[in-house]
Amino acid sequence: LGEVSAGSKVAILGIGGLGMQGIEIGKLLGAHITCTSRNQKKLEMAKSLGADHVINTRSDNFVDVVRKSVGSFDVVIDNIGIRESIQDSVAACKNGGRVVVVGYVEEKLEAPFYDIVIREKQIVGSRAATRSEFREVVNLVNTGQLDPDIGELIPISQINQALENLKDGKYLTRSVFMLPFD
């Protein structure tokens, strides 16, 4: 949905499992990737996956850093989905650029009207992949071009603790629940 291609400047706000995969796919497409997180370990992992820039939003304001050093982005992927992240995504997007909203925490979307109309910025929502996109990603994994990077294998009996760990930011990448096999 972001129409990322070689040379695109892409920002990925919020880098959990989905964001980490976004880095790898973006780099496969030849994009320049900037990532944000409040978790320094996730930012270090993002750099190891090929992110060109990382911004720790616990200590730095994303929009200020972008304006001072990175410039605007062709595409901003918002994996957070809160009012502030949408505002930041639109502000960091270039005129005519695109914001792809993946995270959905807030019930209502608020965006600066002026930026959307006068500056022709687009906001696109994304909830899932199509079958053909899913097949393409599986093919990338099967051919070794994309690492699914499974962080933890968790017994299904520990689901409540796992959800707390996810909420507390203890998982850096994707975790997989394992069903008991008798």
Coordinates of C-alpha atoms in Angstrom, one line a residue, residues 14-122:
G14 CA 7.0 1.4 16.2
I15 CA 9.3 -1.6 15.5
G16 CA 8.0 -4.8 17.0
G17 CA 7.7 -8.0 15.0
L18 CA 5.9 -6.2 12.2
G19 CA 8.2 -3.3 12.1
M20 CA 11.3 -5.6 12.0
Q21 CA 9.8 -7.4 9.0
G22 CA 9.1 -4.0 7.4
I23 CA 12.8 -3.1 7.7
E24 CA 13.8 -6.3 5.9
I25 CA 11.2 -6.0 3.2
G26 CA 12.0 -2.3 2.7
K27 CA 15.7 -3.0 2.3
L28 CA 14.9 -5.8 -0.2
L29 CA 13.0 -3.2 -2.2
G30 CA 16.0 -0.8 -2.0
A31 CA 14.4 1.8 0.3
H32 CA 16.2 4.0 2.9
I33 CA 14.7 3.1 6.3
T34 CA 14.4 5.2 9.5
C35 CA 12.8 3.5 12.5
T36 CA 11.4 4.8 15.8
S37 CA 11.0 3.1 19.2
R38 CA 11.2 3.8 22.9
N39 CA 13.1 0.6 23.4
Q40 CA 16.9 0.9 22.7
K41 CA 17.3 -2.9 22.3
K42 CA 14.7 -2.8 19.5
L43 CA 16.6 0.1 17.8
E44 CA 19.9 -1.8 18.0
M45 CA 18.2 -4.8 16.4
A46 CA 16.7 -2.5 13.7
K47 CA 20.2 -1.2 12.9
S48 CA 21.5 -4.8 12.6
L49 CA 18.6 -5.6 10.1
G50 CA 19.7 -2.7 8.0
A51 CA 17.9 0.4 9.2
D52 CA 19.7 3.5 8.0
H53 CA 18.6 5.7 10.9
V54 CA 17.0 5.0 14.3
I55 CA 15.3 7.5 16.6
N56 CA 14.7 6.8 20.3
T57 CA 11.4 8.5 21.0
R58 CA 11.9 8.2 24.7
S59 CA 14.6 10.8 24.5
D60 CA 14.1 12.6 21.1
N61 CA 11.1 14.1 19.4
F62 CA 10.6 12.3 16.1
V63 CA 9.4 15.3 14.1
D64 CA 12.2 17.5 15.4
V65 CA 14.9 15.0 14.5
V66 CA 13.3 14.5 11.1
R67 CA 13.2 18.2 10.3
K68 CA 16.8 18.7 11.5
S69 CA 18.6 15.8 9.9
V70 CA 16.5 13.3 7.9
G71 CA 14.1 15.4 5.9
S72 CA 10.6 14.3 5.0
F73 CA 9.6 10.7 3.9
D74 CA 7.9 9.3 0.8
V75 CA 6.2 6.8 3.0
V76 CA 5.5 6.6 6.8
I77 CA 4.4 3.3 8.3
D78 CA 2.6 3.9 11.6
N79 CA 2.5 0.7 13.6
I80 CA 1.5 2.5 16.7
G81 CA -2.0 3.9 15.9
I82 CA -2.5 6.6 18.5
R83 CA -3.4 10.2 17.9
E84 CA 0.2 11.5 18.5
S85 CA 1.7 8.9 16.1
I86 CA -0.7 9.8 13.4
Q87 CA 0.0 13.5 13.8
D88 CA 3.8 12.8 13.7
S89 CA 3.4 10.5 10.7
V90 CA 1.5 13.2 8.6
A91 CA 4.0 15.9 9.7
A92 CA 7.0 13.7 8.7
C93 CA 5.5 12.8 5.3
K94 CA 6.5 14.8 2.3
N95 CA 4.0 16.7 0.2
G96 CA 2.2 14.1 -1.9
G97 CA 3.5 11.3 0.3
R98 CA 1.7 8.5 1.9
V99 CA 1.0 7.4 5.5
V100 CA 0.1 3.8 5.9
V101 CA -1.6 3.2 9.2
V102 CA -1.2 -0.4 10.5
G103 CA -1.6 0.1 14.3
Y104 CA -5.1 0.8 15.5
V105 CA -5.4 1.7 19.2
E106 CA -7.5 4.8 18.9
E107 CA -11.2 4.5 17.9
K108 CA -11.1 7.7 15.9
L109 CA -8.5 9.0 13.4
E110 CA -7.5 12.7 13.8
A111 CA -5.4 14.2 11.1
P112 CA -4.4 17.7 10.1
F113 CA -6.8 18.7 7.4
Y114 CA -4.5 21.3 5.8
D115 CA -1.7 18.7 5.3
I116 CA -4.1 16.2 3.7
V117 CA -5.8 18.6 1.3
I118 CA -3.3 21.4 0.5
R119 CA -0.2 19.3 0.7
E120 CA -1.9 16.3 -0.9
K121 CA -0.7 13.8 1.7
Q122 CA -2.6 10.4 1.7

